Coordinates of C-alpha atoms and ligand atoms in Angstrom, one line a residue:
M1 CA 0.0 -0.2 -0.1
P2 CA 1.3 3.3 -0.8
H3 CA 1.7 5.9 2.0
S4 CA -0.5 8.8 0.2
W5 CA -1.2 11.9 1.5
W6 CA -4.0 11.1 3.7
R7 CA -2.1 8.3 5.7
T8 CA 0.9 10.1 6.9
G9 CA -0.9 13.5 7.2
T10 CA -2.7 15.3 9.6
V11 CA -6.4 16.8 9.2
Y12 CA -7.4 19.7 10.4
Q13 CA -11.0 20.7 11.0
I14 CA -12.2 24.0 10.5
Y15 CA -15.8 25.2 11.5
P16 CA -16.0 28.0 8.9
R17 CA -18.3 30.2 10.8
S18 CA -15.7 30.5 13.8
F19 CA -12.2 30.6 12.1
Q20 CA -11.8 33.8 10.7
D21 CA -14.2 36.7 10.1
S22 CA -13.3 38.6 6.8
D23 CA -16.1 41.0 6.3
G24 CA -17.1 42.1 9.9
D25 CA -20.2 40.5 10.0
G26 CA -19.2 38.4 13.4
V27 CA -19.1 35.0 11.4
G28 CA -16.3 33.3 9.9
D29 CA -16.3 32.9 6.2
L30 CA -14.1 31.3 3.2
E31 CA -11.9 34.4 2.5
G32 CA -11.1 34.2 6.4
V33 CA -10.1 30.9 5.9
R34 CA -7.7 31.7 2.9
R35 CA -5.7 34.4 4.9
R36 CA -5.2 32.1 7.3
L37 CA -3.5 29.6 5.5
D38 CA -0.1 30.5 6.2
Y39 CA -0.7 29.8 10.0
L40 CA -1.9 26.5 9.1
V41 CA 1.4 25.8 7.0
W42 CA 3.4 27.2 10.0
L43 CA 1.7 24.5 12.4
G44 CA 2.3 21.7 10.1
V45 CA -1.1 20.2 9.2
D46 CA -1.3 18.7 5.8
A47 CA -5.2 18.8 5.1
I48 CA -8.2 21.2 5.8
W49 CA -11.6 19.7 6.6
L50 CA -14.3 22.7 6.0
S51 CA -17.6 21.9 7.8
P52 CA -20.3 23.0 5.4
F53 CA -20.4 26.5 3.6
Y54 CA -23.2 25.9 1.3
P55 CA -26.3 27.8 0.6
S56 CA -28.8 27.0 3.7
P57 CA -31.2 28.4 5.8
M58 CA -28.8 27.8 8.7
Q59 CA -31.1 26.1 10.8
D60 CA -28.5 23.5 12.0
F61 CA -25.9 25.7 10.9
G62 CA -25.3 24.5 7.3
Y63 CA -25.9 21.0 8.0
D64 CA -29.1 21.6 6.3
V65 CA -28.1 22.1 2.6
S66 CA -30.5 24.1 0.2
D67 CA -28.0 23.8 -2.5
Y68 CA -25.3 21.3 -2.7
C69 CA -23.3 23.2 -5.8
D70 CA -23.0 26.6 -4.4
V71 CA -21.4 28.6 -1.6
D72 CA -23.9 30.4 0.9
P73 CA -23.2 34.2 0.5
L74 CA -22.4 34.3 4.3
F75 CA -19.5 32.4 3.5
G76 CA -18.6 33.7 0.0
S77 CA -19.1 32.7 -3.6
L78 CA -17.8 29.7 -5.7
A79 CA -15.1 32.0 -6.9
R80 CA -13.7 32.4 -3.1
F81 CA -13.9 29.0 -2.8
D82 CA -12.1 28.4 -6.0
A83 CA -9.2 30.9 -4.6
L84 CA -9.0 28.9 -1.4
V85 CA -8.6 25.8 -3.1
G86 CA -6.0 27.3 -5.5
E87 CA -4.0 28.9 -3.0
A88 CA -4.1 25.9 -0.3
H89 CA -2.8 23.7 -3.1
A90 CA 0.0 26.1 -3.8
K91 CA 1.0 26.0 -0.3
G92 CA 1.0 22.1 -0.2
L93 CA -2.6 21.8 1.8
K94 CA -5.1 19.5 0.7
I95 CA -8.8 20.5 1.1
I96 CA -11.5 18.2 2.4
I97 CA -15.1 19.3 2.4
D98 CA -18.3 18.2 4.4
F99 CA -20.7 16.0 2.3
V100 CA -24.3 16.1 3.8
P101 CA -26.0 12.9 2.1
N102 CA -28.6 12.0 4.8
H103 CA -30.8 15.0 4.6
T104 CA -31.2 18.2 2.7
S105 CA -32.8 21.6 3.9
N106 CA -36.7 21.7 3.8
A107 CA -36.0 24.7 1.5
H108 CA -34.0 22.6 -1.0
P109 CA -35.8 22.6 -4.6
W110 CA -35.9 18.8 -4.2
F111 CA -37.7 18.7 -1.3
L112 CA -40.1 21.6 -2.3
A113 CA -41.0 19.5 -5.3
S114 CA -41.4 16.4 -3.4
K115 CA -43.9 17.8 -0.9
S116 CA -45.9 19.6 -3.6
A117 CA -48.0 16.6 -4.6
R118 CA -47.8 12.7 -4.3
S119 CA -47.7 12.5 -7.9
D120 CA -44.6 14.8 -8.3
P121 CA -41.6 13.0 -9.8
K122 CA -39.4 13.7 -7.0
R123 CA -41.9 12.4 -4.1
D124 CA -40.0 9.3 -3.7
W125 CA -36.9 11.4 -3.4
Y126 CA -37.8 11.6 0.4
L127 CA -39.2 9.2 3.0
W128 CA -42.9 9.7 3.0
R129 CA -45.4 7.2 4.7
D130 CA -48.9 7.0 5.4
P131 CA -49.9 7.3 9.3
A132 CA -50.1 4.3 11.6
P133 CA -53.5 2.9 11.6
N134 CA -54.0 5.0 14.9
G135 CA -53.4 8.2 12.7
G136 CA -50.0 8.7 14.6
P137 CA -46.4 8.7 13.2
P138 CA -45.7 5.5 11.2
N139 CA -43.2 4.3 13.6
N140 CA -41.7 5.0 17.0
W141 CA -38.3 6.6 15.5
F142 CA -37.0 9.4 17.5
S143 CA -35.2 12.4 15.9
H144 CA -31.4 13.1 17.1
F145 CA -32.3 16.3 18.1
G146 CA -35.8 15.5 20.5
G147 CA -39.0 14.5 19.8
G148 CA -40.3 12.2 17.2
A149 CA -38.5 11.6 13.6
W150 CA -41.6 12.1 11.5
S151 CA -43.3 15.5 10.9
W152 CA -47.1 15.6 9.3
D153 CA -47.9 17.3 5.9
E154 CA -51.0 18.8 5.8
Q155 CA -50.9 19.4 2.2
T156 CA -50.3 15.9 0.9
Q157 CA -51.6 14.0 4.2
Q158 CA -48.2 12.0 4.8
Y159 CA -45.5 11.9 7.5
Y160 CA -41.9 12.6 6.1
L161 CA -38.9 11.3 8.1
H162 CA -36.3 13.4 9.5
S163 CA -33.6 12.2 11.6
F164 CA -32.5 15.4 12.7
L165 CA -34.4 18.5 12.7
P166 CA -38.0 18.8 10.7
E167 CA -36.2 21.2 8.4
Q168 CA -33.7 18.5 7.7
P169 CA -35.8 15.8 5.7
D170 CA -34.0 12.6 4.9
L171 CA -33.4 11.6 1.5
N172 CA -34.1 8.4 0.1
W173 CA -31.2 6.6 -0.8
R174 CA -32.7 3.4 -2.0
N175 CA -34.1 5.5 -4.9
P176 CA -31.4 5.3 -8.0
Q177 CA -32.0 9.0 -8.9
V178 CA -31.2 10.1 -5.5
R179 CA -28.0 8.3 -5.8
A180 CA -27.2 9.7 -9.3
A181 CA -28.1 13.3 -8.4
M182 CA -25.6 12.8 -5.1
H183 CA -23.0 11.4 -7.1
D184 CA -22.9 14.4 -9.7
V185 CA -22.7 16.5 -6.6
L186 CA -19.6 14.6 -5.5
R187 CA -17.9 14.8 -9.2
F188 CA -19.0 18.6 -9.1
W189 CA -16.5 19.2 -6.1
L190 CA -14.1 16.8 -7.3
R191 CA -13.6 18.4 -10.7
R192 CA -13.1 21.9 -8.8
G193 CA -10.2 20.0 -7.2
V194 CA -11.4 19.1 -3.8
D195 CA -9.3 16.3 -2.4
G196 CA -11.8 14.3 -0.4
F197 CA -14.9 14.5 1.5
R198 CA -15.9 13.9 5.1
V199 CA -19.4 12.2 4.8
D200 CA -21.9 13.2 7.5
V201 CA -24.1 10.4 9.2
I202 CA -22.9 8.0 6.6
S203 CA -23.9 5.0 8.4
H204 CA -27.6 6.5 8.8
I205 CA -28.2 7.0 4.9
V206 CA -30.1 3.6 4.6
K207 CA -33.2 2.9 6.8
D208 CA -35.0 -0.6 7.1
A209 CA -37.1 -1.1 4.0
A210 CA -40.1 -1.9 6.4
F211 CA -39.7 0.9 8.7
R212 CA -39.9 -1.2 11.8
D213 CA -40.2 0.0 15.0
N214 CA -36.9 0.3 17.1
P215 CA -36.7 -1.9 20.3
A216 CA -35.8 -0.4 23.6
N217 CA -32.3 0.6 24.4
P218 CA -31.5 -1.7 27.2
G219 CA -29.0 0.8 28.6
W220 CA -31.4 3.5 28.9
T221 CA -31.5 4.9 32.3
G222 CA -34.5 7.4 31.9
E223 CA -32.1 10.3 31.5
G224 CA -30.6 12.1 28.5
P225 CA -31.7 13.1 25.2
D226 CA -34.7 11.2 23.4
I227 CA -32.4 9.7 20.7
I228 CA -31.0 7.2 23.4
R229 CA -34.1 5.8 24.6
L230 CA -34.2 3.3 21.8
A231 CA -31.5 1.3 20.2
Q232 CA -31.1 2.4 16.6
T233 CA -31.6 -1.1 15.2
Y234 CA -33.7 0.0 12.3
S235 CA -32.7 3.3 11.7
S236 CA -29.1 3.2 11.1
D237 CA -26.5 1.0 10.1
Q238 CA -28.6 -1.3 7.9
P239 CA -26.5 -4.0 5.8
E240 CA -27.3 -2.4 2.5
V241 CA -25.6 0.7 3.5
H242 CA -22.2 -0.8 2.5
D243 CA -23.3 -1.3 -1.2
V244 CA -24.2 2.5 -1.4
I245 CA -21.1 3.5 0.1
A246 CA -19.1 1.3 -2.3
E247 CA -21.0 3.0 -5.0
M248 CA -19.9 6.6 -3.6
R249 CA -16.6 5.1 -3.4
R250 CA -16.3 4.3 -7.1
V251 CA -17.4 7.9 -7.9
V252 CA -14.4 9.1 -6.0
D253 CA -12.1 6.7 -7.4
E254 CA -13.0 8.2 -10.8
F255 CA -10.2 10.8 -9.8
D256 CA -6.9 10.5 -8.6
D257 CA -5.9 9.9 -4.9
R258 CA -8.9 11.4 -3.3
L259 CA -10.1 10.4 0.2
L260 CA -13.4 9.3 1.8
I261 CA -13.7 10.0 5.5
G262 CA -17.2 8.6 7.2
E263 CA -18.7 10.3 10.1
I264 CA -19.9 6.9 12.2
Y265 CA -20.7 6.5 15.6
L266 CA -20.5 3.1 16.4
P267 CA -19.0 0.1 18.5
I268 CA -15.7 -0.9 16.9
E269 CA -16.6 -4.4 15.7
R270 CA -19.4 -2.7 13.3
L271 CA -17.2 0.6 12.9
V272 CA -14.2 -1.5 10.9
A273 CA -17.2 -3.0 8.5
Y274 CA -17.2 0.8 7.0
Y275 CA -13.8 -0.1 5.6
G276 CA -16.0 -2.2 3.2
K277 CA -15.3 -5.4 1.2
E278 CA -11.9 -5.4 0.2
L279 CA -11.4 -1.9 1.6
Q280 CA -13.7 -0.4 -1.0
G281 CA -15.7 1.5 1.6
V282 CA -14.6 4.8 2.9
H283 CA -10.9 5.2 3.3
L284 CA -11.3 6.2 6.9
P285 CA -14.3 5.4 9.4
F286 CA -14.0 8.1 11.9
N287 CA -12.9 6.5 14.9
F288 CA -14.2 8.4 17.9
Q289 CA -13.4 6.2 20.7
L290 CA -11.5 8.9 22.5
L291 CA -14.5 11.2 22.6
D292 CA -15.8 9.1 25.2
A293 CA -12.9 7.2 26.8
R294 CA -12.6 7.3 30.3
W295 CA -9.3 9.3 31.1
N296 CA -7.2 6.5 32.4
A297 CA -4.1 5.1 31.2
A298 CA -4.8 1.5 31.3
E299 CA -8.3 2.2 29.8
I300 CA -7.0 4.0 26.7
G301 CA -4.2 1.4 26.3
R302 CA -6.9 -1.3 26.2
L303 CA -8.8 0.5 24.0
I304 CA -5.9 1.4 21.5
E305 CA -4.9 -2.4 21.5
K306 CA -8.9 -3.4 20.7
Y307 CA -8.8 -1.2 17.7
E308 CA -5.4 -2.1 16.5
A309 CA -6.6 -5.6 16.3
A310 CA -9.8 -5.1 15.1
L311 CA -8.6 -3.2 11.9
P312 CA -9.0 -5.4 8.7
Q313 CA -5.9 -6.3 6.9
G314 CA -4.4 -3.3 5.0
A315 CA -7.1 -0.8 6.8
W316 CA -5.6 2.4 8.0
P317 CA -6.5 3.7 11.4
N318 CA -7.5 7.3 12.5
W319 CA -8.1 9.3 15.7
V320 CA -10.4 12.1 17.1
L321 CA -10.2 13.8 20.3
S322 CA -12.5 16.7 19.7
N323 CA -15.1 18.0 16.8
H324 CA -17.8 20.7 16.5
D325 CA -20.4 18.1 18.0
R326 CA -18.5 17.2 21.4
P327 CA -17.0 18.6 24.3
R328 CA -13.5 19.8 23.3
I329 CA -11.0 18.0 24.8
A330 CA -9.5 20.6 27.2
A331 CA -13.1 21.0 28.6
R332 CA -13.3 17.4 29.3
V333 CA -9.9 16.5 30.7
G334 CA -8.4 20.0 31.6
S335 CA -5.6 22.0 30.5
A336 CA -2.7 20.0 31.8
Q337 CA -4.0 16.8 30.5
A338 CA -5.0 18.4 27.2
R339 CA -1.3 18.2 26.5
I340 CA -1.0 14.4 27.4
A341 CA -4.0 14.0 24.7
T342 CA -2.3 16.1 22.1
M343 CA 0.6 14.0 22.1
L344 CA -1.4 11.0 22.1
L345 CA -3.3 12.1 19.0
L346 CA -0.4 12.9 17.3
T347 CA 2.1 9.9 18.1
L348 CA -0.7 7.0 17.5
R349 CA -0.8 5.0 14.3
G350 CA -3.0 6.4 12.0
T351 CA -4.2 9.6 10.7
P352 CA -5.2 12.2 13.3
T353 CA -7.7 14.7 13.0
L354 CA -7.1 18.1 15.1
Y355 CA -9.9 20.3 15.9
Y356 CA -9.5 24.0 15.2
G357 CA -8.8 25.7 18.6
D358 CA -7.7 22.7 20.2
E359 CA -4.1 23.7 19.4
I360 CA -4.4 26.7 21.9
G361 CA -6.3 24.4 24.3
I362 CA -9.6 26.5 24.3
G363 CA -11.6 24.8 27.2
H364 CA -15.2 25.0 28.1
V365 CA -16.9 28.3 27.3
D366 CA -20.0 29.2 29.2
I367 CA -22.8 30.4 26.8
P368 CA -25.1 33.0 28.4
A369 CA -28.7 31.7 27.9
D370 CA -29.7 34.6 25.4
R371 CA -26.7 33.6 23.4
I372 CA -27.5 29.9 22.7
Q373 CA -27.4 29.2 19.1
D374 CA -27.5 25.4 18.9
P375 CA -30.9 24.0 17.9
W376 CA -30.4 20.7 19.7
A377 CA -29.7 22.7 22.9
K378 CA -32.9 24.8 22.1
R379 CA -34.9 21.7 21.9
E380 CA -33.7 19.5 24.7
P381 CA -32.7 22.2 27.0
D382 CA -32.4 20.1 30.0
V383 CA -30.1 17.6 29.2
G384 CA -26.8 19.1 28.6
V385 CA -26.3 18.4 24.9
G386 CA -25.7 22.0 23.6
R387 CA -22.6 22.3 21.0
D388 CA -22.3 25.7 21.2
P389 CA -19.2 25.6 23.8
S390 CA -17.4 23.4 20.9
R391 CA -17.8 26.0 18.1
T392 CA -16.8 29.2 19.9
P393 CA -14.4 31.5 17.7
M394 CA -10.4 30.8 17.0
Q395 CA -8.6 33.5 19.2
W396 CA -5.6 35.2 17.1
D397 CA -4.5 38.0 19.3
A398 CA -5.1 39.8 22.4
G399 CA -7.0 42.5 20.5
Q400 CA -10.8 43.2 21.3
F401 CA -12.5 40.4 19.4
A402 CA -9.4 38.3 19.4
G403 CA -8.5 38.9 15.7
F404 CA -11.5 37.0 14.7
S405 CA -13.8 39.8 13.7
T406 CA -14.2 43.4 14.0
R407 CA -17.1 43.1 15.8
E408 CA -18.8 41.0 18.5
P409 CA -18.7 37.4 17.4
W410 CA -21.8 35.2 16.7
L411 CA -20.6 32.9 19.8
P412 CA -18.6 34.6 22.9
L413 CA -14.7 34.3 23.1
T414 CA -13.0 32.4 26.1
P415 CA -12.4 34.6 28.9
D416 CA -9.0 34.1 29.2
R417 CA -8.6 35.3 25.5
E418 CA -5.9 37.6 26.3
T419 CA -3.2 35.2 26.9
R420 CA -5.0 32.3 25.1
N421 CA -4.5 33.3 21.5
V422 CA -1.9 32.4 18.6
A423 CA 0.1 35.6 18.6
T424 CA 0.8 35.3 22.7
M425 CA 1.5 31.7 22.6
R426 CA 3.4 31.1 19.3
D427 CA 6.6 32.4 20.7
D428 CA 6.2 30.6 24.4
D429 CA 8.0 27.1 24.2
S430 CA 6.1 26.0 27.0
S431 CA 2.5 26.8 25.4
I432 CA 0.4 24.0 24.0
L433 CA 0.6 25.7 20.7
A434 CA 4.3 25.4 20.7
L435 CA 3.7 21.8 21.9
T436 CA 1.2 20.8 19.0
R437 CA 3.4 22.2 16.5
K438 CA 6.6 20.5 17.4
L439 CA 4.8 17.1 17.3
L440 CA 3.1 17.9 14.1
H441 CA 6.5 18.9 12.4
Y442 CA 8.1 15.9 14.2
R443 CA 5.5 13.7 13.1
R444 CA 5.9 14.5 9.7
E445 CA 9.6 14.0 9.4
R446 CA 9.9 10.8 11.1
A447 CA 8.7 7.5 9.8
P448 CA 7.9 5.8 12.9
L449 CA 5.4 8.2 13.8
N450 CA 3.8 8.8 10.4
K451 CA 3.7 5.1 9.5
G452 CA 5.5 2.8 11.8
E453 CA 3.9 -0.1 13.8
W454 CA 2.3 0.7 17.1
R455 CA 3.3 -1.6 20.3
L456 CA 2.3 -1.2 23.8
L457 CA 5.0 -1.1 26.3
C458 CA 3.1 -0.5 29.6
S459 CA 0.0 0.8 30.9
S460 CA -1.1 1.1 34.5
D461 CA -3.6 3.4 35.7
D462 CA -1.3 6.4 35.4
I463 CA 1.1 5.5 32.7
L464 CA 0.6 4.7 29.1
A465 CA 3.7 3.9 27.2
Y466 CA 4.5 2.5 23.6
E467 CA 6.7 2.5 20.9
R468 CA 6.5 3.2 17.0
V469 CA 8.9 1.2 14.9
S470 CA 9.5 1.6 11.1
G471 CA 12.5 -0.6 10.0
E472 CA 15.5 0.2 12.4
E473 CA 13.9 3.5 13.7
R474 CA 11.9 3.7 16.7
A475 CA 10.2 6.5 18.9
F476 CA 8.9 6.1 22.4
V477 CA 5.9 7.6 24.1
A478 CA 5.2 7.8 27.8
L479 CA 2.3 9.4 29.2
N480 CA 1.7 10.7 32.8
F481 CA -2.1 10.8 33.1
C482 CA -1.8 11.7 36.9
S483 CA -1.3 15.2 38.3
E484 CA 1.5 13.9 40.5
P485 CA 5.1 13.0 39.4
R486 CA 5.8 9.7 38.6
S487 CA 8.4 7.1 37.5
C488 CA 8.2 4.0 35.6
A489 CA 10.7 1.2 34.8
L490 CA 11.0 1.0 30.9
P491 CA 14.0 -1.1 30.1
T492 CA 13.4 -0.6 26.2
T493 CA 14.1 2.9 26.6
A494 CA 17.5 2.8 28.1
G495 CA 19.7 5.0 26.2
A496 CA 17.1 6.9 24.4
T497 CA 17.0 10.7 24.6
I498 CA 13.9 13.0 25.4
T499 CA 12.9 14.8 22.1
I500 CA 9.9 16.7 23.2
S501 CA 8.2 17.1 26.7
T502 CA 4.5 18.1 26.8
H503 CA 5.7 20.9 29.2
G504 CA 8.9 22.2 27.2
G505 CA 12.4 21.7 28.2
R506 CA 14.2 18.3 29.2
C507 CA 14.9 18.3 25.4
G508 CA 18.1 16.0 24.8
E509 CA 18.0 14.6 28.4
A510 CA 19.2 10.8 28.2
V511 CA 17.0 8.5 30.3
G512 CA 17.9 5.2 31.9
T513 CA 15.9 2.2 32.7
V514 CA 13.8 4.3 35.0
L515 CA 12.0 7.3 33.3
C516 CA 10.8 10.2 35.8
F517 CA 7.8 12.1 34.8
R518 CA 6.8 15.7 35.8
R519 CA 2.9 15.8 36.8
D520 CA 0.8 15.7 33.8
E521 CA 3.9 15.1 31.9
G522 CA 4.2 13.2 28.2
V523 CA 7.5 12.8 26.6
L524 CA 8.5 11.5 23.2
L525 CA 11.6 9.8 23.3
S526 CA 14.2 8.8 20.4
S527 CA 16.3 5.9 20.2
P528 CA 20.1 6.4 20.2
Ligands
GLC1 C1 -23.8 15.3 11.7 C2 -23.0 16.8 12.1 C3 -23.8 17.5 13.1 C4 -25.2 17.9 12.4 C5 -25.7 16.2 12.2 C6 -26.9 16.7 11.2 O1 -23.6 14.6 13.4 O2 -21.6 16.5 12.7 O3 -23.1 18.9 13.3 O4 -26.0 18.4 13.1 O5 -24.9 15.6 11.4 O6 -26.3 17.0 10.0
MG2 MG1 -17.9 37.2 7.7

């Protein structure tokens, strides 16, 4: 298997609303991203994944698309997009865009046609069903954003399915015309030069043909969002989805060296099926296990081993710590352990995805009630599902709006923005930004890190240590998950020297058979 860019490289996720505003409306845009490309080159990432920028009523901030082949004026224009791709490529950066196949916006012309009449040629492009015999919804499925997954259409007297908001009707992927139309969307962007797609909720796009009721979730404790009350037995991860994905893959393979990433929240055994038969599914089924893992060295050691063991022959791993839907890593484990997490992410085997703002350690941001934006938070206000705290603007400098915009941004900045920003942290060798950059550059240069094998050396409650090996070359990583100093016997590292410490300093220090850590410290060692 050749080591193409998406294997050795690092992906950086940008939520376009929150990266850089260029026109003073308080919302980030594509021109803003273009202006910050040099920063990404400096940082040392290889590819950018852009969350949606398509025309949209923004009910779900762009994940409700009303035209798959254009750019929302809020974010720019196709010309701005082309400029961004052109300049990114000139600087050696790849561009991955978000593809949202499960649902459109209810303002999409396809849905407007579909709901206009039962006889409309596009009626079957969406999932319309008669009421149950009692007049209620066709089955018991819940929406991911609270409440039932079916909405009633008065005019045509049927229900339509929406796995998310009522404003996000689900497409019918069993209909060949839908598949053909969506394949043309992929080709539209591939021809414009995009290097790949991150495919939104790809495991949901095919539903049970008979729309059977979902069974109760045996693990439900009576709390939490509606969606977890039932097991998603019939509403997601259907066997037929794999053929649909293989077809998508063939479209992407009409072009050279392009990438398909799938957003899939499933247990490992079911997740790895998304590599597809003979690896003809998505190249990278997003591996989200670190998002939920208990922050304990032994637990994480087990999880990595289990994942490595479950990978099909030839399948390439990948790792994610944060994204726009989940709490940021520093919000979850605190700012000291966020460094451990960064070292972990950037030294495991497989493609890392780094979420914008994690490199400056943005933690939890309180969102005052009157500034809540997330539709999920608004629909299920009592269950703590709000995603706004993970979507706050990138902080570039100590200026009034952190260099993000010239006016109050759409979501608040962090209270510590005067010090937690790129300009202040980039020259501080002990900052998480400096650490992230060192790791990214080191990873890129060193074969053990960007393609070597992974082997566990030791995992206790507090210490996780592993080695990465490529031919004769070796790197060791040892992480202290505890906020006390620790030491650990590691015979294999004898004679190695410290290359990077999570807390700066120690570079060049030789280690014996016992490795000493400061509190919350991780070290990367290279063999003599
Ligand atoms: C995915 C996206 C999320 C969005 C949802 C519906 O989970 O990551 O942000 O709300 O799909 O499109
Ligand atoms: Mg703007």
